[in-house]
PDB file of C-alpha atoms in Angstrom:
ATOM      1  CA  MET A   3       2.425 -23.774  59.203  1.00 38.00           C
ATOM      2  CA  SER A   4      -0.436 -24.832  58.536  1.00 35.00           C
ATOM      3  CA  ASP A   5      -1.671 -25.643  54.886  1.00 38.00           C
ATOM      4  CA  ALA A   6      -3.800 -23.499  54.241  1.00 38.00           C
ATOM      5  CA  ALA A   7      -0.905 -20.806  55.011  1.00 41.00           C
ATOM      6  CA  ARG A   8       1.304 -22.447  52.773  1.00 43.00           C
ATOM      7  CA  PRO A   9       0.970 -20.983  48.652  1.00 37.00           C
ATOM      8  CA  GLU A  10       1.621 -23.875  46.760  1.00 38.00           C
ATOM      9  CA  ARG A  11      -0.675 -26.109  48.893  1.00 44.00           C
ATOM     10  CA  ALA A  12      -3.569 -23.934  49.041  1.00 39.00           C
ATOM     11  CA  ALA A  13      -3.098 -23.612  45.455  1.00 39.00           C
ATOM     12  CA  GLN A  14      -3.011 -27.151  44.536  1.00 43.00           C
ATOM     13  CA  ALA A  15      -6.262 -27.800  47.241  1.00 44.00           C
ATOM     14  CA  GLN A  16      -7.811 -24.995  44.638  1.00 47.00           C
ATOM     15  CA  ALA A  17      -6.743 -26.474  41.516  1.00 42.00           C
ATOM     16  CA  PRO A  18      -9.540 -27.906  39.519  1.00 49.00           C
ATOM     17  CA  ALA A  19      -9.240 -31.710  38.974  1.00 43.00           C
ATOM     18  CA  PRO A  20      -7.517 -32.898  35.401  1.00 45.00           C
ATOM     19  CA  ALA A  21     -10.549 -33.263  32.363  1.00 60.00           C
ATOM     20  CA  THR A  22     -11.002 -36.585  32.243  1.00 75.00           C
ATOM     21  CA  GLU A  23     -10.202 -37.876  28.738  1.00 78.00           C
ATOM     22  CA  PRO A  24     -12.960 -39.688  26.236  1.00 85.00           C
ATOM     23  CA  PRO A  25     -12.104 -42.230  24.980  1.00 87.00           C
ATOM     24  CA  ALA A  26     -11.721 -43.368  21.685  1.00 87.00           C
ATOM     25  CA  PRO A  27     -14.516 -43.872  19.338  1.00 87.00           C
ATOM     26  CA  GLY A  28     -16.034 -47.666  19.258  1.00 89.00           C
ATOM     27  CA  VAL A  29     -16.254 -49.968  16.474  1.00 91.00           C
ATOM     28  CA  ASN A  30     -19.267 -52.510  16.463  1.00 92.00           C
ATOM     29  CA  PRO A  31     -17.836 -55.288  13.990  1.00 94.00           C
ATOM     30  CA  ARG A  32     -20.662 -55.929  13.494  1.00 94.00           C
ATOM     31  CA  VAL A  33     -22.197 -52.727  11.804  1.00 93.00           C
ATOM     32  CA  TYR A  34     -19.330 -52.506  10.204  1.00 93.00           C
ATOM     33  CA  ARG A  35     -19.176 -55.501   8.303  1.00 95.00           C
ATOM     34  CA  PHE A  36     -22.373 -54.654   7.810  1.00 93.00           C
ATOM     35  CA  VAL A  37     -21.906 -51.220   6.366  1.00 92.00           C
ATOM     36  CA  VAL A  38     -18.592 -52.476   3.906  1.00 94.00           C
ATOM     37  CA  ASP A  39     -21.031 -55.760   2.297  1.00 94.00           C
ATOM     38  CA  VAL A  40     -23.372 -53.061   1.634  1.00 93.00           C
ATOM     39  CA  THR A  41     -21.842 -50.518   0.003  1.00 92.00           C
ATOM     40  CA  TYR A  42     -19.809 -53.144  -1.847  1.00 95.00           C
ATOM     41  CA  LEU A  43     -23.309 -54.327  -3.680  1.00 95.00           C
ATOM     42  CA  PRO A  44     -23.378 -51.248  -6.244  1.00 94.00           C
ATOM     43  CA  VAL A  45     -19.829 -52.533  -7.220  1.00 95.00           C
ATOM     44  CA  LEU A  46     -20.743 -55.923  -7.924  1.00 95.00           C
ATOM     45  CA  LEU A  47     -24.467 -54.995  -9.668  1.00 95.00           C
ATOM     46  CA  SER A  48     -22.658 -52.963 -11.729  1.00 94.00           C
ATOM     47  CA  GLY A  49     -20.698 -55.993 -13.191  1.00 95.00           C
ATOM     48  CA  MET A  50     -17.281 -54.501 -11.041  1.00 96.00           C
ATOM     49  CA  HIS A  51     -14.841 -56.467  -8.568  1.00 95.00           C
ATOM     50  CA  LEU A  52     -12.589 -55.128  -6.640  1.00 96.00           C
ATOM     51  CA  GLU A  53      -8.857 -55.817  -6.673  1.00 96.00           C
ATOM     52  CA  VAL A  54      -6.502 -55.331  -3.692  1.00 96.00           C
ATOM     53  CA  HIS A  55      -2.486 -54.951  -4.530  1.00 96.00           C
ATOM     54  CA  GLY A  56       0.445 -54.731  -2.231  1.00 95.00           C
ATOM     55  CA  ARG A  57      -1.406 -56.213   1.088  1.00 95.00           C
ATOM     56  CA  GLU A  58       1.448 -57.605   2.348  1.00 95.00           C
ATOM     57  CA  HIS A  59       2.409 -53.731   3.283  1.00 96.00           C
ATOM     58  CA  VAL A  60      -0.360 -53.702   5.750  1.00 97.00           C
ATOM     59  CA  PRO A  61       0.986 -53.627   9.208  1.00 95.00           C
ATOM     60  CA  PRO A  62      -0.733 -56.331  11.776  1.00 92.00           C
ATOM     61  CA  PRO A  63      -3.838 -55.265  13.735  1.00 92.00           C
ATOM     62  CA  GLY A  64      -3.052 -53.631  17.167  1.00 90.00           C
ATOM     63  CA  SER A  65      -0.120 -51.460  16.167  1.00 95.00           C
ATOM     64  CA  PRO A  66      -1.656 -47.690  15.604  1.00 97.00           C
ATOM     65  CA  LEU A  67      -1.673 -46.447  12.037  1.00 97.00           C
ATOM     66  CA  VAL A  68      -2.895 -43.633   9.222  1.00 97.00           C
ATOM     67  CA  VAL A  69      -4.349 -44.577   6.052  1.00 97.00           C
ATOM     68  CA  ALA A  70      -4.565 -41.679   3.827  1.00 96.00           C
ATOM     69  CA  ALA A  71      -5.984 -42.239   0.116  1.00 95.00           C
ATOM     70  CA  ASN A  72      -6.596 -40.395  -2.610  1.00 93.00           C
ATOM     71  CA  HIS A  73     -10.582 -39.805  -2.922  1.00 89.00           C
ATOM     72  CA  VAL A  74     -12.604 -40.399  -6.494  1.00 89.00           C
ATOM     73  CA  SER A  75     -15.647 -41.518  -5.654  1.00 91.00           C
ATOM     74  CA  ALA A  76     -18.363 -41.722  -2.569  1.00 88.00           C
ATOM     75  CA  LEU A  77     -17.384 -45.489  -2.706  1.00 92.00           C
ATOM     76  CA  ASP A  78     -13.363 -45.267  -1.366  1.00 94.00           C
ATOM     77  CA  PRO A  79     -14.151 -45.449   2.476  1.00 92.00           C
ATOM     78  CA  PHE A  80     -15.878 -48.499   1.774  1.00 94.00           C
ATOM     79  CA  LEU A  81     -13.665 -49.940  -0.847  1.00 96.00           C
ATOM     80  CA  VAL A  82     -10.505 -49.130   1.651  1.00 96.00           C
ATOM     81  CA  ALA A  83     -12.127 -50.764   4.389  1.00 96.00           C
ATOM     82  CA  ARG A  84     -12.830 -53.900   2.165  1.00 96.00           C
ATOM     83  CA  ALA A  85      -9.287 -53.968   0.992  1.00 97.00           C
ATOM     84  CA  LEU A  86      -7.531 -53.685   4.241  1.00 96.00           C
ATOM     85  CA  PRO A  87      -6.572 -57.730   5.952  1.00 93.00           C
ATOM     86  CA  PRO A  88      -9.026 -58.860   8.741  1.00 91.00           C
ATOM     87  CA  GLY A  89      -8.541 -56.986  12.020  1.00 91.00           C
ATOM     88  CA  ARG A  90      -7.868 -53.712  11.066  1.00 94.00           C
ATOM     89  CA  PHE A  91     -11.225 -51.602  11.418  1.00 95.00           C
ATOM     90  CA  LEU A  92     -11.076 -48.284   9.816  1.00 95.00           C
ATOM     91  CA  GLN A  93     -12.255 -44.935  11.137  1.00 93.00           C
ATOM     92  CA  PHE A  94     -12.443 -42.392   8.847  1.00 90.00           C
ATOM     93  CA  MET A  95     -12.364 -38.781   9.498  1.00 84.00           C
ATOM     94  CA  ALA A  96     -15.950 -38.094   7.998  1.00 80.00           C
ATOM     95  CA  LYS A  97     -18.034 -34.743   6.737  1.00 80.00           C
ATOM     96  CA  LYS A  98     -19.934 -33.777   9.609  1.00 83.00           C
ATOM     97  CA  GLU A  99     -22.694 -32.937   7.550  1.00 85.00           C
ATOM     98  CA  LEU A 100     -22.769 -36.902   7.384  1.00 82.00           C
ATOM     99  CA  PHE A 101     -23.664 -36.953  10.508  1.00 82.00           C
ATOM    100  CA  VAL A 102     -27.452 -36.757  10.687  1.00 82.00           C
ATOM    101  CA  PRO A 103     -30.159 -38.425  12.400  1.00 83.00           C
ATOM    102  CA  GLY A 104     -30.632 -42.591  11.594  1.00 83.00           C
ATOM    103  CA  ILE A 105     -27.292 -42.354   8.893  1.00 84.00           C
ATOM    104  CA  GLY A 106     -25.204 -40.452  11.687  1.00 84.00           C
ATOM    105  CA  ASP A 107     -25.832 -43.542  13.881  1.00 87.00           C
ATOM    106  CA  ILE A 108     -24.631 -45.742  11.556  1.00 86.00           C
ATOM    107  CA  ILE A 109     -21.211 -44.012  10.634  1.00 86.00           C
ATOM    108  CA  ARG A 110     -20.854 -43.691  14.065  1.00 86.00           C
ATOM    109  CA  ALA A 111     -21.376 -47.630  15.050  1.00 87.00           C
ATOM    110  CA  GLY A 112     -18.608 -47.823  12.127  1.00 88.00           C
ATOM    111  CA  GLY A 113     -16.188 -46.147  14.418  1.00 87.00           C
ATOM    112  CA  SER A 114     -16.050 -43.062  11.872  1.00 88.00           C
ATOM    113  CA  PHE A 115     -16.054 -39.349  13.073  1.00 86.00           C
ATOM    114  CA  PRO A 116     -17.185 -36.373  11.805  1.00 82.00           C
ATOM    115  CA  VAL A 117     -14.426 -33.718  10.891  1.00 82.00           C
ATOM    116  CA  ASP A 118     -15.722 -29.514  10.046  1.00 79.00           C
ATOM    117  CA  ARG A 119     -13.820 -29.315   6.590  1.00 72.00           C
ATOM    118  CA  SER A 120     -14.293 -25.418   6.698  1.00 69.00           C
ATOM    119  CA  GLY A 121     -11.166 -24.990   9.080  1.00 65.00           C
ATOM    120  CA  THR A 122      -8.544 -26.424  11.513  1.00 71.00           C
ATOM    121  CA  ASP A 123     -10.988 -28.705  13.462  1.00 74.00           C
ATOM    122  CA  LEU A 124      -8.662 -29.763  17.007  1.00 85.00           C
ATOM    123  CA  GLY A 125     -11.292 -31.521  18.084  1.00 85.00           C
ATOM    124  CA  ALA A 126     -11.297 -34.164  15.119  1.00 87.00           C
ATOM    125  CA  VAL A 127      -7.882 -34.065  15.384  1.00 89.00           C
ATOM    126  CA  ARG A 128      -7.752 -34.633  19.242  1.00 92.00           C
ATOM    127  CA  THR A 129     -10.644 -37.752  17.972  1.00 91.00           C
ATOM    128  CA  ALA A 130      -7.980 -39.230  15.877  1.00 93.00           C
ATOM    129  CA  LEU A 131      -5.126 -39.061  18.396  1.00 95.00           C
ATOM    130  CA  ARG A 132      -7.232 -41.367  20.955  1.00 94.00           C
ATOM    131  CA  VAL A 133      -7.868 -43.608  17.816  1.00 95.00           C
ATOM    132  CA  LEU A 134      -4.241 -44.102  17.236  1.00 96.00           C
ATOM    133  CA  LYS A 135      -3.773 -44.128  20.737  1.00 95.00           C
ATOM    134  CA  ALA A 136      -5.588 -47.437  21.276  1.00 94.00           C
ATOM    135  CA  GLY A 137      -3.912 -48.884  18.720  1.00 95.00           C
ATOM    136  CA  GLY A 138      -6.732 -48.321  15.482  1.00 95.00           C
ATOM    137  CA  THR A 139      -6.284 -47.227  12.597  1.00 96.00           C
ATOM    138  CA  VAL A 140      -7.287 -43.588  11.011  1.00 95.00           C
ATOM    139  CA  GLY A 141      -8.454 -42.752   7.640  1.00 94.00           C
ATOM    140  CA  ILE A 142      -8.281 -39.478   5.954  1.00 92.00           C
ATOM    141  CA  PHE A 143      -8.072 -38.259   2.424  1.00 90.00           C
ATOM    142  CA  PRO A 144      -5.792 -35.695   2.614  1.00 88.00           C
ATOM    143  CA  GLN A 145      -7.185 -34.248  -0.385  1.00 77.00           C
ATOM    144  CA  GLY A 146      -9.996 -32.938   1.433  1.00 62.00           C
ATOM    145  CA  THR A 147     -12.750 -33.339  -1.174  1.00 55.00           C
ATOM    146  CA  ARG A 148     -12.970 -35.570  -3.969  1.00 50.00           C
ATOM    147  CA  GLY A 149     -10.820 -34.867  -7.193  1.00 48.00           C
ATOM    148  CA  GLY A 150      -9.258 -32.048  -4.643  1.00 47.00           C
ATOM    149  CA  ALA A 151      -5.791 -31.108  -6.312  1.00 49.00           C
ATOM    150  CA  GLU A 152      -4.072 -29.672  -3.468  1.00 56.00           C
ATOM    151  CA  MET A 153      -2.802 -31.997  -0.399  1.00 61.00           C
ATOM    152  CA  GLN A 154      -3.251 -31.251   3.730  1.00 71.00           C
ATOM    153  CA  GLY A 155      -0.408 -31.637   5.754  1.00 72.00           C
ATOM    154  CA  GLY A 156      -3.351 -32.953   8.234  1.00 86.00           C
ATOM    155  CA  VAL A 157      -2.385 -36.213   7.865  1.00 92.00           C
ATOM    156  CA  ALA A 158       1.310 -35.862   8.586  1.00 93.00           C
ATOM    157  CA  LEU A 159       0.560 -33.921  11.467  1.00 92.00           C
ATOM    158  CA  ILE A 160      -1.717 -36.530  12.909  1.00 93.00           C
ATOM    159  CA  ALA A 161       0.560 -39.239  12.371  1.00 95.00           C
ATOM    160  CA  ALA A 162       3.798 -37.422  13.753  1.00 95.00           C
ATOM    161  CA  LYS A 163       1.557 -37.194  16.830  1.00 95.00           C
ATOM    162  CA  GLY A 164       0.414 -40.301  16.779  1.00 95.00           C
ATOM    163  CA  ARG A 165       3.552 -41.639  16.243  1.00 95.00           C
ATOM    164  CA  ALA A 166       1.953 -43.962  13.565  1.00 97.00           C
ATOM    165  CA  PRO A 167       3.239 -45.005  10.150  1.00 97.00           C
ATOM    166  CA  ILE A 168       1.338 -43.323   6.879  1.00 97.00           C
ATOM    167  CA  LEU A 169       0.112 -46.384   4.672  1.00 98.00           C
ATOM    168  CA  PRO A 170      -1.015 -44.735   0.931  1.00 97.00           C
ATOM    169  CA  ALA A 171      -3.782 -46.146  -0.514  1.00 97.00           C
ATOM    170  CA  GLY A 172      -3.576 -45.515  -4.291  1.00 96.00           C
ATOM    171  CA  ILE A 173      -7.215 -45.315  -6.256  1.00 96.00           C
ATOM    172  CA  SER A 174      -8.248 -46.351  -9.371  1.00 95.00           C
ATOM    173  CA  ARG A 175     -10.281 -47.698 -12.018  1.00 93.00           C
ATOM    174  CA  ARG A 176      -9.484 -50.242 -14.262  1.00 91.00           C
ATOM    175  CA  GLY A 177     -11.648 -51.911 -16.789  1.00 91.00           C
ATOM    176  CA  ARG A 178     -14.162 -53.526 -14.661  1.00 93.00           C
ATOM    177  CA  ALA A 179     -12.111 -53.073 -11.272  1.00 95.00           C
ATOM    178  CA  TRP A 180     -11.989 -51.022  -8.936  1.00 95.00           C
ATOM    179  CA  VAL A 181      -8.409 -51.194  -7.790  1.00 96.00           C
ATOM    180  CA  ILE A 182      -7.011 -50.494  -4.386  1.00 96.00           C
ATOM    181  CA  GLN A 183      -2.874 -50.226  -4.274  1.00 96.00           C
ATOM    182  CA  PHE A 184      -1.486 -50.028  -0.203  1.00 97.00           C
ATOM    183  CA  GLY A 185       1.858 -48.756  -0.735  1.00 97.00           C
ATOM    184  CA  GLU A 186       5.083 -49.225   1.545  1.00 97.00           C
ATOM    185  CA  PRO A 187       4.202 -47.127   5.013  1.00 97.00           C
ATOM    186  CA  ILE A 188       5.603 -44.233   5.133  1.00 97.00           C
ATOM    187  CA  SER A 189       7.588 -42.247   8.335  1.00 96.00           C
ATOM    188  CA  PRO A 190       6.003 -39.673  10.163  1.00 93.00           C
ATOM    189  CA  ARG A 191       9.315 -38.546  10.826  1.00 90.00           C
ATOM    190  CA  GLY A 192      11.075 -35.544   8.672  1.00 84.00           C
ATOM    191  CA  GLY A 193       8.641 -33.126   8.943  1.00 90.00           C
ATOM    192  CA  ILE A 194       5.012 -32.233   7.893  1.00 91.00           C
ATOM    193  CA  ARG A 195       5.759 -30.844   4.681  1.00 92.00           C
ATOM    194  CA  ALA A 196       8.625 -33.009   3.680  1.00 93.00           C
ATOM    195  CA  VAL A 197       6.187 -36.250   4.493  1.00 94.00           C
ATOM    196  CA  THR A 198       3.462 -34.629   2.789  1.00 92.00           C
ATOM    197  CA  GLY A 199       4.985 -34.384  -0.547  1.00 93.00           C
ATOM    198  CA  GLU A 200       6.126 -37.526  -0.245  1.00 94.00           C
ATOM    199  CA  LEU A 201       2.737 -38.600   0.551  1.00 94.00           C
ATOM    200  CA  ALA A 202       1.646 -36.764  -2.749  1.00 92.00           C
ATOM    201  CA  GLU A 203       4.543 -38.444  -4.910  1.00 94.00           C
ATOM    202  CA  VAL A 204       3.168 -42.010  -3.630  1.00 95.00           C
ATOM    203  CA  LEU A 205      -0.001 -41.509  -3.664  1.00 94.00           C
ATOM    204  CA  THR A 206       0.163 -40.273  -7.563  1.00 92.00           C
ATOM    205  CA  ARG A 207       1.799 -43.376  -8.653  1.00 94.00           C
ATOM    206  CA  LEU A 208      -0.213 -45.249  -6.904  1.00 95.00           C
ATOM    207  CA  SER A 209      -3.352 -44.140  -7.983  1.00 91.00           C
ATOM    208  CA  GLY A 210      -1.582 -44.133 -12.016  1.00 81.00           C
ATOM    209  CA  SER A 211      -2.988 -44.701 -14.952  1.00 53.00           C
ATOM    210  CA  PRO A 212      -4.229 -48.376 -16.468  1.00 47.00           C
ATOM    211  CA  GLY A 213      -0.924 -48.577 -18.017  1.00 46.00           C
ATOM    212  CA  THR A 214       1.059 -48.476 -14.824  1.00 51.00           C
ATOM    213  CA  PRO A 215       2.565 -51.660 -13.773  1.00 49.00           C
ATOM    214  CA  LEU A 216       0.692 -52.657 -10.176  1.00 54.00           C
ATOM    215  CA  PRO A 217       4.025 -53.925  -7.934  1.00 51.00           C
ATOM    216  CA  GLY A 218       2.999 -56.245  -5.569  1.00 52.00           C
ATOM    217  CA  GLY A 219       0.933 -59.021  -4.330  1.00 55.00           C
ATOM    218  CA  ARG A 220      -2.871 -59.343  -5.814  1.00 58.00           C
ATOM    219  CA  TYR A 221      -5.968 -60.103  -3.758  1.00 51.00           C
ATOM    220  CA  THR A 222      -9.755 -59.761  -5.325  1.00 55.00           C
ATOM    221  CA  ALA A 223     -12.031 -59.392  -2.534  1.00 58.00           C
ATOM    222  CA  PRO A 224     -14.891 -61.337  -2.534  1.00 56.00           C
TER     223      PRO A 224
END
């Protein structure tokens, strides 16, 4: 019997080749550092500084990691990026409205990628998973918007599918300091609802009131 007469072989011959998965968005280290330095200028010019606590909880570079932070200001992504140890390039899911000509090119060069917050953006989820597969660091605000009251389950879902721990990062202002408090990594196992609930509790504690003690080693960013 010829190959053409064999149904299974004919189907294989006619089946389209599997689509090649696009690469994870890259990071231009020079652009990344430039953006982190420039966005720190408003902090310095206002007479403030950045304090980092719990840096010892950050896993070493080269392993997949999801960083989840509360969202209080437009500076949040850059402060968290500055707080991470060298070698960790934070690639944030950023709202698609930011990706306009000029600014959008810089954001992309820094490694971040757009997300449509009006619904479930499967394209952004797939991009985040490619970053994690490459051993990168994905940054997400579980609240979605600044001051949002409801935690979204996307962080737990992406971490579970990407087999990456979740590093909680609490952001707060204390006197003349912006404070980033990293907590111990949270395992993505245990179910989306349970992990999301645990993350919510941890972020509330890490970004607590000025009277809340800050455990862990202290580091003052230059």
